Amino acid sequence: MLSDLALILLAYLLGTVSFGLILARLKGGVDLRGQGSGSIGATNVARAMGKRAGIIALVGDCAKGLVAVLLAQAWGSSVWIIAAVATAAVLGHLFPWYAGFRGGKGVATALGVFIPTLPLPLLGAVIGFIAVVLVWRYVSAGSILA
């Protein structure tokens, strides 16, 4: 029981790692909250610092959700604990304690969570996301659809 709670807490803490903020700091202190949507997520990183930085933030934010779930699966956790770990990782991205509980939108971290848990439905969501972004050029609308 205690190890399950520790795993859930670890997933939350992993989720709080903001690759957007790390990249902004490395790039000389770009203020993500003062640009674009004000979010610390990958889409706003791309707006504020360019596509390459946005892709790096996307991969990093996706990886933390993926790693959290893979750790829970490797630990041999029940599906309920895996679901709690996945939720904790996404909540960590949405509500990082060190940033006043104001994080990103959670889309990339949720993508990472869904890769090992729901790969086939995820494929449909990704296709829908790409279609919306290609047709209407709105990442947010594609994210909502996915």
PDB file of C-alpha atoms in Angstrom:
ATOM      1  CA  MET A   1       0.000   0.000   0.000  1.00  0.00           C
ATOM      2  CA  LEU A   2       2.717   2.469   0.971  1.00  0.00           C
ATOM      3  CA  SER A   3       4.701   1.611  -2.139  1.00  0.00           C
ATOM      4  CA  ASP A   4       1.629   2.318  -4.285  1.00  0.00           C
ATOM      5  CA  LEU A   5       1.223   5.734  -2.659  1.00  0.00           C
ATOM      6  CA  ALA A   6       4.928   6.421  -3.140  1.00  0.00           C
ATOM      7  CA  LEU A   7       4.611   5.488  -6.809  1.00  0.00           C
ATOM      8  CA  ILE A   8       1.650   7.850  -7.233  1.00  0.00           C
ATOM      9  CA  LEU A   9       3.552  10.664  -5.488  1.00  0.00           C
ATOM     10  CA  LEU A  10       6.599   9.978  -7.666  1.00  0.00           C
ATOM     11  CA  ALA A  11       4.392  10.191 -10.776  1.00  0.00           C
ATOM     12  CA  TYR A  12       3.034  13.574  -9.636  1.00  0.00           C
ATOM     13  CA  LEU A  13       6.557  14.865  -9.000  1.00  0.00           C
ATOM     14  CA  LEU A  14       7.695  13.544 -12.376  1.00  0.00           C
ATOM     15  CA  GLY A  15       4.719  15.310 -13.959  1.00  0.00           C
ATOM     16  CA  THR A  16       5.780  18.617 -12.408  1.00  0.00           C
ATOM     17  CA  VAL A  17       9.036  18.643 -14.367  1.00  0.00           C
ATOM     18  CA  SER A  18       8.408  21.401 -16.897  1.00  0.00           C
ATOM     19  CA  PHE A  19      10.494  21.025 -20.000  1.00  0.00           C
ATOM     20  CA  GLY A  20       9.071  24.327 -21.222  1.00  0.00           C
ATOM     21  CA  LEU A  21      10.385  26.187 -18.188  1.00  0.00           C
ATOM     22  CA  ILE A  22      13.722  24.377 -18.376  1.00  0.00           C
ATOM     23  CA  LEU A  23      14.123  25.350 -22.039  1.00  0.00           C
ATOM     24  CA  ALA A  24      13.077  28.928 -21.289  1.00  0.00           C
ATOM     25  CA  ARG A  25      15.691  29.169 -18.551  1.00  0.00           C
ATOM     26  CA  LEU A  26      18.372  27.677 -20.811  1.00  0.00           C
ATOM     27  CA  LYS A  27      17.446  30.162 -23.530  1.00  0.00           C
ATOM     28  CA  GLY A  28      18.175  33.124 -21.322  1.00  0.00           C
ATOM     29  CA  GLY A  29      15.108  33.456 -19.175  1.00  0.00           C
ATOM     30  CA  VAL A  30      12.299  33.714 -21.747  1.00  0.00           C
ATOM     31  CA  ASP A  31       9.082  34.453 -19.840  1.00  0.00           C
ATOM     32  CA  LEU A  32       6.605  31.876 -21.158  1.00  0.00           C
ATOM     33  CA  ARG A  33       3.819  33.185 -18.943  1.00  0.00           C
ATOM     34  CA  GLY A  34       4.120  36.607 -20.547  1.00  0.00           C
ATOM     35  CA  GLN A  35       3.938  35.359 -24.136  1.00  0.00           C
ATOM     36  CA  GLY A  36       1.294  33.669 -26.271  1.00  0.00           C
ATOM     37  CA  SER A  37      -1.216  31.745 -24.174  1.00  0.00           C
ATOM     38  CA  GLY A  38       0.842  32.153 -21.008  1.00  0.00           C
ATOM     39  CA  SER A  39       1.104  28.373 -20.675  1.00  0.00           C
ATOM     40  CA  ILE A  40       4.334  26.522 -19.940  1.00  0.00           C
ATOM     41  CA  GLY A  41       3.439  23.719 -22.354  1.00  0.00           C
ATOM     42  CA  ALA A  42       4.906  22.711 -25.703  1.00  0.00           C
ATOM     43  CA  THR A  43       2.600  24.756 -27.942  1.00  0.00           C
ATOM     44  CA  ASN A  44       3.427  27.997 -26.165  1.00  0.00           C
ATOM     45  CA  VAL A  45       7.112  27.061 -26.097  1.00  0.00           C
ATOM     46  CA  ALA A  46       6.944  26.745 -29.896  1.00  0.00           C
ATOM     47  CA  ARG A  47       5.294  30.176 -30.126  1.00  0.00           C
ATOM     48  CA  ALA A  48       7.801  31.847 -27.818  1.00  0.00           C
ATOM     49  CA  MET A  49      11.040  30.061 -28.726  1.00  0.00           C
ATOM     50  CA  GLY A  50      10.506  28.355 -32.067  1.00  0.00           C
ATOM     51  CA  LYS A  51       9.419  24.986 -33.407  1.00  0.00           C
ATOM     52  CA  ARG A  52      12.583  23.134 -32.398  1.00  0.00           C
ATOM     53  CA  ALA A  53      12.164  24.137 -28.747  1.00  0.00           C
ATOM     54  CA  GLY A  54       8.463  23.278 -28.952  1.00  0.00           C
ATOM     55  CA  ILE A  55       9.261  19.788 -30.227  1.00  0.00           C
ATOM     56  CA  ILE A  56      11.819  19.255 -27.460  1.00  0.00           C
ATOM     57  CA  ALA A  57       9.238  20.357 -24.860  1.00  0.00           C
ATOM     58  CA  LEU A  58       6.613  18.091 -26.469  1.00  0.00           C
ATOM     59  CA  VAL A  59       8.903  15.057 -26.360  1.00  0.00           C
ATOM     60  CA  GLY A  60       9.964  15.788 -22.779  1.00  0.00           C
ATOM     61  CA  ASP A  61       6.413  16.335 -21.544  1.00  0.00           C
ATOM     62  CA  CYS A  62       5.262  13.201 -23.359  1.00  0.00           C
ATOM     63  CA  ALA A  63       8.163  11.173 -21.931  1.00  0.00           C
ATOM     64  CA  LYS A  64       7.318  11.986 -18.321  1.00  0.00           C
ATOM     65  CA  GLY A  65       3.800  10.540 -18.724  1.00  0.00           C
ATOM     66  CA  LEU A  66       5.171   7.509 -20.533  1.00  0.00           C
ATOM     67  CA  VAL A  67       7.882   6.873 -17.932  1.00  0.00           C
ATOM     68  CA  ALA A  68       5.412   7.155 -15.037  1.00  0.00           C
ATOM     69  CA  VAL A  69       3.092   4.542 -16.543  1.00  0.00           C
ATOM     70  CA  LEU A  70       5.938   2.232 -17.575  1.00  0.00           C
ATOM     71  CA  LEU A  71       7.305   2.365 -14.006  1.00  0.00           C
ATOM     72  CA  ALA A  72       3.901   1.415 -12.607  1.00  0.00           C
ATOM     73  CA  GLN A  73       3.565  -1.409 -15.119  1.00  0.00           C
ATOM     74  CA  ALA A  74       7.079  -2.679 -14.352  1.00  0.00           C
ATOM     75  CA  TRP A  75       6.292  -2.513 -10.638  1.00  0.00           C
ATOM     76  CA  GLY A  76       3.418  -4.940 -11.332  1.00  0.00           C
ATOM     77  CA  SER A  77       0.772  -2.529 -10.138  1.00  0.00           C
ATOM     78  CA  SER A  78      -2.924  -3.173 -10.569  1.00  0.00           C
ATOM     79  CA  VAL A  79      -4.800  -1.379 -13.337  1.00  0.00           C
ATOM     80  CA  TRP A  80      -6.247   0.954 -10.686  1.00  0.00           C
ATOM     81  CA  ILE A  81      -2.816   1.992  -9.462  1.00  0.00           C
ATOM     82  CA  ILE A  82      -1.607   2.416 -13.054  1.00  0.00           C
ATOM     83  CA  ALA A  83      -4.622   4.663 -13.678  1.00  0.00           C
ATOM     84  CA  ALA A  84      -3.836   6.637 -10.516  1.00  0.00           C
ATOM     85  CA  VAL A  85      -0.187   6.975 -11.573  1.00  0.00           C
ATOM     86  CA  ALA A  86      -1.225   8.166 -15.038  1.00  0.00           C
ATOM     87  CA  THR A  87      -3.621  10.688 -13.526  1.00  0.00           C
ATOM     88  CA  ALA A  88      -0.982  11.889 -11.052  1.00  0.00           C
ATOM     89  CA  ALA A  89       1.550  12.485 -13.850  1.00  0.00           C
ATOM     90  CA  VAL A  90      -0.937  14.578 -15.828  1.00  0.00           C
ATOM     91  CA  LEU A  91      -2.053  16.459 -12.710  1.00  0.00           C
ATOM     92  CA  GLY A  92       1.585  17.171 -11.943  1.00  0.00           C
ATOM     93  CA  HIS A  93       1.914  18.849 -15.332  1.00  0.00           C
ATOM     94  CA  LEU A  94      -1.346  20.772 -14.912  1.00  0.00           C
ATOM     95  CA  PHE A  95      -0.703  21.828 -11.310  1.00  0.00           C
ATOM     96  CA  PRO A  96       3.015  21.962 -10.449  1.00  0.00           C
ATOM     97  CA  TRP A  97       3.407  22.923  -6.801  1.00  0.00           C
ATOM     98  CA  TYR A  98       6.442  25.137  -7.427  1.00  0.00           C
ATOM     99  CA  ALA A  99       4.683  27.285 -10.048  1.00  0.00           C
ATOM    100  CA  GLY A 100       1.646  28.237  -8.003  1.00  0.00           C
ATOM    101  CA  PHE A 101      -0.225  25.200  -9.378  1.00  0.00           C
ATOM    102  CA  ARG A 102      -0.311  26.806 -12.848  1.00  0.00           C
ATOM    103  CA  GLY A 103       1.140  24.520 -15.490  1.00  0.00           C
ATOM    104  CA  GLY A 104       0.504  23.459 -19.049  1.00  0.00           C
ATOM    105  CA  LYS A 105      -2.640  22.003 -20.565  1.00  0.00           C
ATOM    106  CA  GLY A 106      -1.530  18.384 -20.075  1.00  0.00           C
ATOM    107  CA  VAL A 107      -1.980  17.273 -23.683  1.00  0.00           C
ATOM    108  CA  ALA A 108       1.595  16.058 -24.252  1.00  0.00           C
ATOM    109  CA  THR A 109       1.784  14.340 -20.858  1.00  0.00           C
ATOM    110  CA  ALA A 110      -1.565  12.645 -21.538  1.00  0.00           C
ATOM    111  CA  LEU A 111      -0.189  11.513 -24.894  1.00  0.00           C
ATOM    112  CA  GLY A 112       2.677   9.828 -23.052  1.00  0.00           C
ATOM    113  CA  VAL A 113       0.248   8.178 -20.641  1.00  0.00           C
ATOM    114  CA  PHE A 114      -1.880   6.794 -23.474  1.00  0.00           C
ATOM    115  CA  ILE A 115       0.974   5.302 -25.514  1.00  0.00           C
ATOM    116  CA  PRO A 116       1.308   2.175 -23.331  1.00  0.00           C
ATOM    117  CA  THR A 117      -2.269   2.075 -22.022  1.00  0.00           C
ATOM    118  CA  LEU A 118      -4.522   2.765 -25.035  1.00  0.00           C
ATOM    119  CA  PRO A 119      -2.421   2.629 -28.212  1.00  0.00           C
ATOM    120  CA  LEU A 120      -5.208   1.903 -30.726  1.00  0.00           C
ATOM    121  CA  PRO A 121      -7.643   4.585 -29.543  1.00  0.00           C
ATOM    122  CA  LEU A 122      -4.646   6.917 -29.359  1.00  0.00           C
ATOM    123  CA  LEU A 123      -3.954   6.315 -33.044  1.00  0.00           C
ATOM    124  CA  GLY A 124      -7.468   7.525 -33.908  1.00  0.00           C
ATOM    125  CA  ALA A 125      -7.020  10.558 -31.663  1.00  0.00           C
ATOM    126  CA  VAL A 126      -3.699  11.445 -33.304  1.00  0.00           C
ATOM    127  CA  ILE A 127      -5.224  11.155 -36.783  1.00  0.00           C
ATOM    128  CA  GLY A 128      -8.079  13.455 -35.718  1.00  0.00           C
ATOM    129  CA  PHE A 129      -5.606  15.908 -34.179  1.00  0.00           C
ATOM    130  CA  ILE A 130      -3.509  16.038 -37.355  1.00  0.00           C
ATOM    131  CA  ALA A 131      -6.581  16.496 -39.554  1.00  0.00           C
ATOM    132  CA  VAL A 132      -7.887  19.430 -37.503  1.00  0.00           C
ATOM    133  CA  VAL A 133      -4.470  21.118 -37.342  1.00  0.00           C
ATOM    134  CA  LEU A 134      -3.906  20.698 -41.084  1.00  0.00           C
ATOM    135  CA  VAL A 135      -7.340  21.996 -42.038  1.00  0.00           C
ATOM    136  CA  TRP A 136      -7.965  24.757 -39.467  1.00  0.00           C
ATOM    137  CA  ARG A 137      -4.415  25.426 -38.146  1.00  0.00           C
ATOM    138  CA  TYR A 138      -5.560  25.369 -34.507  1.00  0.00           C
ATOM    139  CA  VAL A 139      -3.519  23.143 -32.215  1.00  0.00           C
ATOM    140  CA  SER A 140      -5.961  23.769 -29.362  1.00  0.00           C
ATOM    141  CA  ALA A 141      -8.929  22.563 -31.436  1.00  0.00           C
ATOM    142  CA  GLY A 142      -6.991  19.458 -32.470  1.00  0.00           C
ATOM    143  CA  SER A 143      -6.079  18.800 -28.849  1.00  0.00           C
ATOM    144  CA  ILE A 144      -9.696  19.083 -27.738  1.00  0.00           C
ATOM    145  CA  LEU A 145     -10.831  16.699 -30.476  1.00  0.00           C
ATOM    146  CA  ALA A 146      -8.109  14.189 -29.628  1.00  0.00           C
TER     147      ALA A 146
END
